[in-house]
CSV table of C-alpha atoms and ligand atoms in Angstrom, one decimal:
chain,number,residue,atom,x,y,z
A,1,MET,CA,76.4,-68.8,-126.7
A,2,SER,CA,74.8,-68.2,-123.5
A,3,ARG,CA,76.4,-67.3,-120.2
A,4,ASP,CA,76.1,-69.0,-116.8
A,5,VAL,CA,74.0,-67.0,-114.5
A,6,ALA,CA,74.3,-66.8,-110.7
A,7,ILE,CA,72.5,-65.2,-107.8
A,8,ILE,CA,74.8,-63.0,-105.8
A,9,GLY,CA,72.4,-61.2,-103.5
A,10,VAL,CA,69.0,-61.8,-101.9
A,11,GLY,CA,66.5,-59.8,-99.7
A,12,LEU,CA,63.1,-60.0,-98.3
A,13,ALA,CA,60.6,-57.7,-96.5
A,14,LYS,CA,58.7,-59.7,-93.8
A,15,PHE,CA,55.4,-61.1,-95.2
A,16,GLY,CA,52.2,-60.4,-93.3
A,17,GLU,CA,49.7,-57.6,-92.7
A,18,ARG,CA,52.2,-54.6,-93.0
A,19,TRP,CA,49.8,-51.8,-92.0
A,20,ASN,CA,52.9,-49.4,-91.5
A,21,ALA,CA,54.4,-50.1,-94.7
A,22,GLY,CA,53.5,-49.0,-98.3
A,23,LEU,CA,54.7,-50.5,-101.6
A,24,LYS,CA,57.9,-48.2,-101.5
A,25,GLU,CA,58.9,-49.2,-98.1
A,26,LEU,CA,58.3,-52.9,-98.7
A,27,MET,CA,60.4,-52.7,-102.1
A,28,ALA,CA,63.2,-50.8,-100.3
A,29,GLU,CA,63.5,-53.3,-97.4
A,30,ALA,CA,63.8,-56.2,-99.7
A,31,GLY,CA,65.9,-54.4,-102.3
A,32,LEU,CA,68.5,-52.7,-100.1
A,33,GLN,CA,68.9,-56.0,-98.3
A,34,ALA,CA,69.7,-57.7,-101.5
A,35,LEU,CA,72.1,-55.0,-102.7
A,36,GLU,CA,74.0,-55.2,-99.4
A,37,ASP,CA,74.1,-58.8,-99.6
A,38,ALA,CA,75.7,-58.6,-102.9
A,39,ASN,CA,78.1,-55.9,-101.8
A,40,LEU,CA,76.8,-53.5,-104.5
A,41,LYS,CA,75.9,-49.9,-104.8
A,42,SER,CA,72.8,-48.7,-106.6
A,43,ASP,CA,75.0,-47.3,-109.3
A,44,ASP,CA,76.3,-50.7,-110.2
A,45,VAL,CA,72.8,-52.1,-111.4
A,46,GLU,CA,72.0,-52.0,-115.1
A,47,MET,CA,68.5,-53.3,-115.4
A,48,LEU,CA,65.6,-54.0,-113.2
A,49,TYR,CA,62.6,-56.4,-113.7
A,50,GLY,CA,59.8,-55.9,-111.3
A,51,GLY,CA,57.1,-58.5,-110.8
A,52,THR,CA,53.6,-57.5,-109.4
A,53,MET,CA,50.2,-58.7,-110.2
A,54,ALA,CA,47.6,-56.2,-109.4
A,55,SER,CA,49.1,-53.1,-107.7
A,56,GLY,CA,46.7,-51.1,-109.5
A,57,ARG,CA,43.6,-52.9,-108.0
A,58,PHE,CA,45.2,-53.3,-104.6
A,59,MET,CA,46.9,-49.9,-104.2
A,60,GLY,CA,45.9,-47.6,-107.2
A,61,GLN,CA,49.6,-47.7,-108.2
A,62,GLU,CA,50.8,-48.8,-111.7
A,63,HIS,CA,54.3,-48.1,-113.2
A,64,VAL,CA,55.7,-50.4,-110.3
A,65,ALA,CA,59.1,-51.2,-111.9
A,66,ALA,CA,60.0,-47.6,-112.5
A,67,LEU,CA,58.9,-46.8,-108.8
A,68,MET,CA,61.0,-49.7,-107.6
A,69,SER,CA,64.0,-48.4,-109.5
A,70,ASP,CA,63.5,-44.8,-108.1
A,71,GLN,CA,63.0,-46.1,-104.6
A,72,LEU,CA,66.3,-48.1,-104.7
A,73,GLY,CA,68.3,-45.1,-106.1
A,74,PHE,CA,68.9,-46.7,-109.6
A,75,LYS,CA,70.0,-43.8,-112.0
A,76,ASN,CA,67.9,-44.0,-115.2
A,77,ILE,CA,68.3,-47.6,-115.9
A,78,PRO,CA,65.7,-49.6,-117.9
A,79,ALA,CA,63.1,-51.0,-115.5
A,80,VAL,CA,60.2,-53.1,-116.6
A,81,ARG,CA,57.2,-54.5,-115.0
A,82,ILE,CA,56.3,-58.2,-115.4
A,83,GLU,CA,52.7,-59.2,-114.9
A,84,ASN,CA,51.9,-63.0,-115.0
A,85,ALA,CA,49.3,-63.3,-112.2
A,86,CYS,CA,50.8,-65.1,-109.2
A,87,ALA,CA,53.6,-66.1,-111.3
A,88,SER,CA,54.8,-62.5,-111.8
A,89,GLY,CA,57.8,-63.1,-109.6
A,90,GLY,CA,59.1,-66.3,-111.1
A,91,SER,CA,58.4,-64.8,-114.6
A,92,ALA,CA,60.4,-61.7,-113.7
A,93,LEU,CA,63.3,-63.8,-112.5
A,94,ARG,CA,63.2,-65.7,-115.8
A,95,GLN,CA,63.4,-62.4,-117.7
A,96,GLY,CA,66.3,-61.4,-115.5
A,97,TYR,CA,68.1,-64.7,-116.1
A,98,ILE,CA,67.6,-64.3,-119.9
A,99,SER,CA,69.0,-60.8,-119.9
A,100,VAL,CA,72.1,-61.9,-118.1
A,101,ALA,CA,72.6,-65.2,-120.0
A,102,SER,CA,72.3,-63.5,-123.4
A,103,ASP,CA,75.0,-60.9,-122.6
A,104,ILE,CA,72.6,-57.9,-122.6
A,105,HIS,CA,73.3,-57.0,-119.0
A,106,ASP,CA,75.7,-57.9,-116.3
A,107,ILE,CA,74.2,-56.8,-113.1
A,108,VAL,CA,70.3,-57.2,-112.9
A,109,VAL,CA,67.9,-56.7,-109.9
A,110,VAL,CA,64.7,-58.7,-109.9
A,111,GLY,CA,62.1,-57.5,-107.5
A,112,GLY,CA,58.6,-58.8,-106.6
A,113,VAL,CA,56.0,-56.9,-104.5
A,114,GLU,CA,52.4,-56.8,-103.7
A,115,LYS,CA,50.4,-55.1,-100.9
A,116,MET,CA,47.1,-56.7,-100.8
A,117,THR,CA,45.7,-56.0,-97.3
A,118,ASP,CA,44.5,-52.4,-97.8
A,119,VAL,CA,41.4,-53.6,-99.6
A,120,THR,CA,38.6,-55.6,-98.2
A,121,SER,CA,38.6,-59.6,-98.7
A,122,SER,CA,35.8,-59.4,-101.2
A,123,GLU,CA,37.9,-56.7,-103.3
A,124,ALA,CA,41.0,-58.9,-103.0
A,125,THR,CA,39.0,-61.8,-104.2
A,126,THR,CA,37.9,-60.0,-107.1
A,127,ALA,CA,41.3,-58.7,-108.0
A,128,LEU,CA,42.8,-62.2,-107.7
A,129,GLY,CA,40.0,-63.6,-109.9
A,130,GLY,CA,41.5,-61.6,-112.7
A,131,ALA,CA,44.0,-64.4,-113.0
A,132,GLY,CA,41.5,-66.6,-114.4
A,133,ASP,CA,39.2,-66.0,-117.3
A,134,GLN,CA,37.3,-62.9,-116.3
A,135,GLU,CA,34.3,-63.5,-118.6
A,136,TRP,CA,34.0,-67.3,-118.2
A,137,GLU,CA,34.9,-67.8,-114.6
A,138,LEU,CA,34.9,-64.8,-112.4
A,139,PHE,CA,32.0,-63.2,-113.9
A,140,GLN,CA,30.0,-66.4,-113.3
A,141,GLY,CA,31.0,-66.3,-109.5
A,142,ILE,CA,33.9,-68.7,-109.8
A,143,THR,CA,36.6,-67.5,-107.3
A,144,PHE,CA,40.1,-68.8,-107.0
A,145,PRO,CA,39.2,-70.9,-103.8
A,146,ALA,CA,36.4,-72.4,-106.0
A,147,LEU,CA,38.7,-73.2,-108.9
A,148,TYR,CA,41.1,-75.2,-106.8
A,149,ALA,CA,38.0,-76.8,-105.0
A,150,MET,CA,37.1,-78.3,-108.1
A,151,MET,CA,40.6,-79.6,-108.8
A,152,ALA,CA,40.6,-81.0,-105.2
A,153,LYS,CA,37.2,-82.7,-105.6
A,154,ARG,CA,38.4,-84.4,-108.9
A,155,HIS,CA,41.7,-85.5,-107.2
A,156,MET,CA,39.9,-86.9,-104.3
A,157,TYR,CA,37.5,-88.9,-106.6
A,158,GLU,CA,40.2,-90.2,-109.0
A,159,TYR,CA,42.9,-91.0,-106.5
A,160,GLY,CA,41.2,-91.2,-103.1
A,161,THR,CA,43.0,-88.2,-101.7
A,162,THR,CA,41.5,-87.2,-98.4
A,163,GLU,CA,40.7,-83.9,-96.6
A,164,GLU,CA,43.0,-85.0,-93.9
A,165,GLN,CA,45.9,-85.4,-96.5
A,166,LEU,CA,45.1,-81.7,-97.7
A,167,ALA,CA,45.2,-80.6,-93.9
A,168,ALA,CA,48.6,-82.2,-93.4
A,169,VAL,CA,50.1,-80.0,-96.0
A,170,SER,CA,48.9,-76.8,-94.1
A,171,VAL,CA,50.1,-78.4,-90.7
A,172,LYS,CA,53.6,-79.0,-92.2
A,173,ASN,CA,53.9,-75.6,-93.8
A,174,HIS,CA,52.8,-73.8,-90.7
A,175,GLU,CA,55.4,-75.8,-88.7
A,176,ASN,CA,58.1,-74.7,-91.3
A,177,ALA,CA,57.0,-71.2,-91.0
A,178,MET,CA,57.5,-71.2,-87.2
A,179,LYS,CA,61.1,-71.2,-88.1
A,180,ASN,CA,61.1,-68.3,-90.4
A,181,LYS,CA,61.1,-64.8,-89.1
A,182,TYR,CA,59.9,-63.5,-92.4
A,183,ALA,CA,56.6,-65.5,-92.3
A,184,GLN,CA,53.3,-64.1,-92.1
A,185,PHE,CA,52.1,-66.9,-89.5
A,186,HIS,CA,53.8,-68.2,-86.4
A,187,LYS,CA,51.0,-70.4,-85.4
A,188,ARG,CA,51.4,-74.2,-85.1
A,189,LEU,CA,48.3,-76.1,-86.5
A,190,THR,CA,46.8,-79.6,-85.9
A,191,ILE,CA,45.0,-81.5,-88.4
A,192,ASP,CA,41.9,-81.3,-86.4
A,193,GLU,CA,42.3,-77.5,-86.4
A,194,VAL,CA,42.4,-77.3,-90.1
A,195,MET,CA,39.5,-79.7,-90.5
A,196,LYS,CA,37.3,-77.7,-88.2
A,197,SER,CA,38.2,-74.2,-89.7
A,198,LYS,CA,35.4,-72.4,-91.6
A,199,MET,CA,34.5,-73.9,-95.0
A,200,VAL,CA,35.6,-71.4,-97.8
A,201,SER,CA,34.8,-73.6,-100.9
A,202,ASP,CA,34.1,-77.3,-100.3
A,203,PRO,CA,36.4,-79.2,-99.5
A,204,LEU,CA,38.8,-76.3,-99.0
A,205,LYS,CA,38.6,-74.6,-95.7
A,206,LEU,CA,40.2,-71.4,-94.4
A,207,LEU,CA,43.3,-73.2,-93.2
A,208,ASP,CA,43.7,-74.8,-96.7
A,209,CYS,CA,44.0,-71.4,-98.1
A,210,SER,CA,47.1,-69.2,-98.5
A,211,PRO,CA,46.4,-65.8,-97.1
A,212,ILE,CA,46.1,-62.2,-98.3
A,213,SER,CA,49.5,-60.7,-97.6
A,214,ASP,CA,51.8,-57.7,-98.1
A,215,GLY,CA,55.5,-58.4,-99.0
A,216,ALA,CA,58.2,-58.0,-101.3
A,217,ALA,CA,61.5,-60.0,-102.3
A,218,ALA,CA,64.6,-59.2,-104.5
A,219,VAL,CA,67.5,-61.0,-105.9
A,220,VAL,CA,70.6,-59.8,-107.8
A,221,LEU,CA,71.9,-61.7,-110.7
A,222,ALA,CA,75.3,-61.6,-112.5
A,223,PRO,CA,77.1,-63.7,-114.8
A,224,LEU,CA,78.9,-66.6,-113.0
A,225,GLU,CA,82.2,-65.6,-114.4
A,226,ILE,CA,82.3,-62.4,-112.4
A,227,ALA,CA,79.9,-63.4,-109.4
A,228,ARG,CA,82.7,-64.0,-106.9
A,229,LYS,CA,83.8,-60.4,-107.2
A,230,TYR,CA,80.7,-59.6,-105.1
A,231,ASN,CA,79.9,-62.7,-103.0
A,232,ASP,CA,81.7,-65.7,-101.7
A,233,THR,CA,78.8,-68.1,-102.3
A,234,PRO,CA,77.1,-67.5,-105.6
A,235,ILE,CA,74.3,-69.8,-106.5
A,236,LYS,CA,74.0,-70.9,-110.2
A,237,ILE,CA,70.6,-70.9,-111.7
A,238,VAL,CA,71.2,-74.1,-113.7
A,239,ALA,CA,67.7,-74.1,-115.3
A,240,SER,CA,64.9,-71.6,-116.1
A,241,ALA,CA,61.8,-72.9,-117.8
A,242,GLN,CA,58.2,-71.7,-118.3
A,243,ALA,CA,55.1,-72.8,-120.0
A,244,SER,CA,51.5,-71.9,-120.5
A,245,ASP,CA,48.0,-73.7,-120.8
A,246,THR,CA,44.4,-72.5,-121.2
A,247,LEU,CA,43.3,-69.8,-118.8
A,248,ARG,CA,39.9,-71.5,-118.5
A,249,LEU,CA,39.9,-74.5,-116.1
A,250,ALA,CA,37.1,-76.1,-118.0
A,251,GLU,CA,39.2,-76.5,-121.2
A,252,ARG,CA,42.0,-78.4,-119.7
A,253,ASP,CA,42.7,-82.1,-120.5
A,254,ASN,CA,42.2,-83.0,-117.0
A,255,LEU,CA,41.7,-81.3,-113.5
A,256,THR,CA,44.1,-83.3,-111.5
A,257,SER,CA,47.3,-82.0,-113.1
A,258,ILE,CA,48.8,-78.8,-114.1
A,259,LYS,CA,50.2,-79.5,-117.5
A,260,ALA,CA,52.2,-76.1,-117.6
A,261,THR,CA,54.0,-77.4,-114.6
A,262,SER,CA,54.9,-80.8,-116.0
A,263,ILE,CA,56.0,-79.2,-119.4
A,264,ALA,CA,58.2,-76.5,-117.7
A,265,ALA,CA,59.6,-79.1,-115.2
A,266,GLU,CA,60.6,-81.5,-118.0
A,267,LYS,CA,62.5,-78.6,-119.8
A,268,ALA,CA,64.1,-77.6,-116.5
A,269,TYR,CA,65.4,-81.1,-115.6
A,270,LYS,CA,66.7,-81.4,-119.1
A,271,GLN,CA,68.4,-78.1,-119.0
A,272,ALA,CA,70.0,-78.9,-115.5
A,273,GLY,CA,70.9,-82.4,-116.3
A,274,VAL,CA,69.1,-83.7,-113.2
A,275,THR,CA,66.0,-85.8,-112.2
A,276,PRO,CA,63.4,-85.3,-109.6
A,277,LYS,CA,65.3,-87.6,-107.4
A,278,ASP,CA,68.3,-85.2,-107.4
A,279,ILE,CA,66.3,-82.4,-105.8
A,280,ASN,CA,66.8,-81.9,-102.1
A,281,VAL,CA,64.7,-78.9,-101.4
A,282,ALA,CA,61.8,-77.4,-103.2
A,283,GLU,CA,59.7,-74.4,-102.8
A,284,VAL,CA,56.3,-75.2,-104.6
A,285,HIS,CA,53.2,-73.0,-105.3
A,286,ASP,CA,50.9,-74.2,-102.5
A,287,CYS,CA,48.3,-71.4,-102.9
A,288,PHE,CA,45.8,-74.1,-101.7
A,289,THR,CA,46.8,-77.3,-100.0
A,290,ILE,CA,45.7,-79.3,-103.1
A,291,ALA,CA,48.1,-77.3,-105.2
A,292,GLU,CA,51.1,-78.6,-103.3
A,293,ILE,CA,49.8,-82.3,-103.8
A,294,MET,CA,49.5,-81.6,-107.4
A,295,ALA,CA,52.8,-79.8,-107.8
A,296,MET,CA,54.6,-82.8,-106.0
A,297,GLU,CA,53.2,-85.1,-108.6
A,298,ASP,CA,53.6,-82.7,-111.7
A,299,LEU,CA,57.1,-82.1,-110.7
A,300,GLY,CA,57.8,-85.9,-110.8
A,301,PHE,CA,58.6,-86.1,-107.1
A,302,TYR,CA,55.7,-88.6,-106.6
A,303,LYS,CA,53.3,-90.7,-108.9
A,304,LYS,CA,49.8,-89.4,-109.5
A,305,GLY,CA,47.7,-90.2,-106.5
A,306,GLU,CA,50.7,-90.9,-104.0
A,307,ALA,CA,51.5,-87.2,-102.9
A,308,GLY,CA,48.8,-86.9,-100.3
A,309,LYS,CA,49.9,-90.2,-98.5
A,310,ALA,CA,53.6,-89.0,-98.6
A,311,VAL,CA,52.7,-85.7,-96.8
A,312,MET,CA,50.6,-87.6,-94.3
A,313,ASN,CA,53.7,-90.0,-93.7
A,314,GLY,CA,56.0,-86.9,-93.1
A,315,GLU,CA,58.0,-87.6,-96.2
A,316,THR,CA,58.1,-83.8,-97.1
A,317,ALA,CA,59.0,-82.4,-93.8
A,318,ILE,CA,62.3,-80.6,-93.3
A,319,ASN,CA,65.3,-83.2,-93.5
A,320,SER,CA,63.0,-86.1,-94.5
A,321,LYS,CA,62.8,-87.7,-98.0
A,322,ILE,CA,62.4,-84.4,-99.8
A,323,SER,CA,62.0,-81.2,-98.0
A,324,ILE,CA,59.1,-79.2,-99.5
A,325,ASN,CA,58.2,-75.6,-98.7
A,326,THR,CA,60.9,-75.1,-96.0
A,327,SER,CA,60.0,-71.3,-95.9
A,328,GLY,CA,56.5,-72.2,-94.8
A,329,GLY,CA,55.3,-71.9,-98.5
A,330,LEU,CA,52.5,-69.7,-99.6
A,331,LYS,CA,50.4,-71.1,-96.9
A,332,GLY,CA,52.5,-70.4,-93.8
A,333,CYS,CA,54.9,-67.8,-95.1
A,334,GLY,CA,52.2,-65.8,-97.1
A,335,HIS,CA,51.3,-64.9,-100.5
A,336,PRO,CA,51.8,-61.5,-101.7
A,337,VAL,CA,51.1,-62.6,-105.1
A,338,GLY,CA,53.9,-60.6,-107.2
A,339,ALA,CA,56.6,-61.3,-104.6
A,340,THR,CA,56.1,-65.0,-104.0
A,341,GLY,CA,58.1,-66.3,-107.2
A,342,VAL,CA,61.1,-64.2,-106.0
A,343,LYS,CA,60.8,-65.2,-102.4
A,344,GLN,CA,61.0,-68.8,-103.5
A,345,ALA,CA,64.3,-68.1,-105.2
A,346,VAL,CA,65.5,-66.3,-101.9
A,347,GLU,CA,64.7,-69.4,-99.8
A,348,ALA,CA,66.6,-71.6,-102.5
A,349,VAL,CA,69.6,-69.4,-102.1
A,350,TRP,CA,69.5,-69.5,-98.3
A,351,GLN,CA,69.3,-73.3,-98.2
A,352,LEU,CA,72.0,-73.8,-100.8
A,353,ARG,CA,74.4,-71.4,-98.9
A,354,GLY,CA,73.5,-73.2,-95.6
A,355,ASP,CA,72.0,-69.9,-94.1
A,356,ALA,CA,68.5,-71.3,-93.4
A,357,GLY,CA,69.0,-71.5,-89.8
A,358,GLU,CA,66.7,-73.6,-88.0
A,359,ARG,CA,65.0,-74.8,-91.2
A,360,GLN,CA,68.2,-75.7,-92.9
A,361,VAL,CA,68.1,-78.9,-95.0
A,362,ASN,CA,71.3,-80.9,-94.2
A,363,GLY,CA,73.5,-81.2,-97.2
A,364,ALA,CA,71.2,-79.2,-99.7
A,365,GLU,CA,73.0,-79.4,-103.0
A,366,VAL,CA,70.1,-78.9,-105.6
A,367,ALA,CA,67.1,-76.7,-105.1
A,368,LEU,CA,64.0,-76.2,-107.2
A,369,THR,CA,61.3,-73.5,-107.3
A,370,HIS,CA,57.8,-73.5,-108.9
A,371,ASN,CA,55.6,-70.6,-109.3
A,372,VAL,CA,52.2,-70.9,-110.8
A,373,GLY,CA,50.0,-68.1,-112.3
A,374,GLY,CA,46.1,-68.4,-112.0
A,375,SER,CA,44.8,-71.9,-111.8
A,376,GLY,CA,47.9,-73.1,-114.0
A,377,ALA,CA,47.9,-71.0,-117.0
A,378,THR,CA,51.5,-70.3,-116.3
A,379,ALA,CA,54.1,-72.3,-114.5
A,380,VAL,CA,57.7,-71.4,-114.0
A,381,VAL,CA,60.4,-73.7,-112.7
A,382,HIS,CA,64.0,-72.9,-111.8
A,383,ILE,CA,66.8,-75.1,-110.6
A,384,TYR,CA,69.7,-74.0,-108.6
A,385,LYS,CA,73.0,-75.3,-107.4
A,386,ARG,CA,76.0,-74.0,-105.4
A,387,ALA,CA,78.7,-72.8,-107.8
A,388,ASN,CA,81.9,-74.7,-107.6
B,401,COA,N1,45.2,-68.9,-93.2
B,401,COA,C1,45.5,-68.7,-91.9
B,401,COA,N2,44.7,-67.8,-91.2
B,401,COA,C2,43.9,-67.0,-92.0
B,401,COA,C3,43.9,-67.1,-93.4
B,401,COA,C4,44.6,-68.1,-94.1
B,401,COA,N3,44.6,-68.2,-95.4
B,401,COA,N4,43.0,-66.0,-93.8
B,401,COA,C5,42.7,-65.4,-92.8
B,401,COA,N5,43.2,-66.0,-91.8
B,401,COA,C6,43.0,-65.5,-90.3
B,401,COA,C7,43.3,-63.9,-90.1
B,401,COA,O1,44.6,-63.7,-89.8
B,401,COA,C8,42.3,-63.7,-89.0
B,401,COA,O2,42.8,-64.1,-87.8
B,401,COA,P1,42.5,-63.2,-86.4
B,401,COA,O3,40.9,-63.1,-86.3
B,401,COA,O4,43.3,-63.8,-85.4
B,401,COA,O5,43.0,-61.7,-86.7
B,401,COA,C9,41.1,-64.6,-89.3
B,401,COA,O6,41.7,-65.8,-90.1
B,401,COA,C10,40.0,-64.0,-90.1
B,401,COA,O7,40.6,-63.3,-91.2
B,401,COA,P2,39.8,-62.8,-92.4
B,401,COA,O8,40.7,-61.6,-93.1
B,401,COA,O9,38.4,-62.1,-91.8
B,401,COA,O10,39.5,-63.9,-93.4
B,401,COA,P3,38.6,-63.9,-94.6
B,401,COA,O11,37.4,-64.8,-94.5
B,401,COA,O12,38.2,-62.5,-95.1
B,401,COA,O13,39.6,-64.3,-95.8
B,401,COA,C11,40.3,-66.4,-97.2
B,401,COA,C12,40.0,-65.8,-95.7
B,401,COA,C13,40.7,-67.7,-97.1
B,401,COA,C14,39.0,-66.1,-97.9
B,401,COA,C15,41.5,-65.4,-97.7
B,401,COA,O14,42.7,-65.6,-96.9
B,401,COA,C16,41.6,-65.8,-99.1
B,401,COA,O15,41.0,-65.4,-100.1
B,401,COA,N6,42.7,-66.6,-99.5
B,401,COA,C17,43.0,-67.1,-100.8
B,401,COA,C18,44.0,-66.1,-101.4
B,401,COA,C19,44.1,-66.3,-102.8
B,401,COA,O16,43.1,-66.8,-103.6
B,401,COA,N7,45.3,-66.1,-103.4
B,401,COA,C20,45.6,-66.5,-104.8
B,401,COA,C21,45.8,-67.8,-105.1
B,401,COA,S1,45.9,-68.4,-106.6
């Protein structure tokens, strides 16, 4: 018998180039906000899962979950680090969900953190490259922009997706980020500006890429049956699913889909008893603009080859057909890799509570988050609803 699980508190540290904050300060900013939101004291927390991808490479700091627990004043509770590349946050959330659902713990904090801007761009590129196959990809000079550029090229070849359609993803996500005080960028873009930004890996330009970011996010989980003791608007996690695929892009069945996403999504829809049409708001993993287009198709929101046109037609803007990446996504809000999956859950909660301010999706009832590790070797999908 598994128990229903709810999110009772959320917190975020502003994403961006946070020169004056270390890992500890970022974790405290997000974690203490989440505890306050849940009306909890540090002593009430029973377990912590901390997502981070490469704190050792970026900051020389390992043992991050215990550090997070220490920083948040938790007393001797178990604290476990979860590393699953850019899906570390989503995977940590899933572990938290499992531990509450299976009646092991009642109050669980899930945190995600990364501080990436203290190293040079080239060092960051090498650290991030570890999310792929080090020997077969990174060692041969294939960086993450290059992996996603190959997927983009193939998608353009097979479906006629255009560079302007890719640029439209960036324009929309920067527009959404304008309304988010936690976002790294508050800069409105045009398609022309994206098209003219410097080439990173053909066809992906600087403004097709998510940035190098610092940031942290935290959520507090509890069994639904006691959630209202802490918070008037608990948000129920109605599905949690995850899948894996080959680390090496060259060994995939095709380059235009992320199979782990489709598998995780199918399981999640089944568990939640919903279909893609029921989703009002989705935070998807747009590490590069092509990734948002593939996610829209792999999550079943659009048929293969249709997503680029839909973005161009404005169907994915806030309060249109389906509101995608209302936070600004990884592109506009930023992508501190270990924090991203948890931040997506925070945005889903704000949207379902009706607390998303200027970027609120009217009548949002069902939200989905989608967090990818590497070029698609891990995908984690969660679905949320307001608890009745
Ligand atoms: N989007 C928008 N603006 C960006 C940006 C991005 N992705 N990356 C950098 N900038 C801005 C900077 O803020 C800076 O602006 P300023 O001159 O006004 O201060 C300017 O562009 C130059 O920044 P710089 O740090 O010199 O850029 P860079 O060339 O070293 O790095 C990328 C740019 C695209 C290579 C880097 O952001 C990157 O590697 N992104 C991908 C990250 C990634 O792979 N994540 C994992 C995904 S799976």
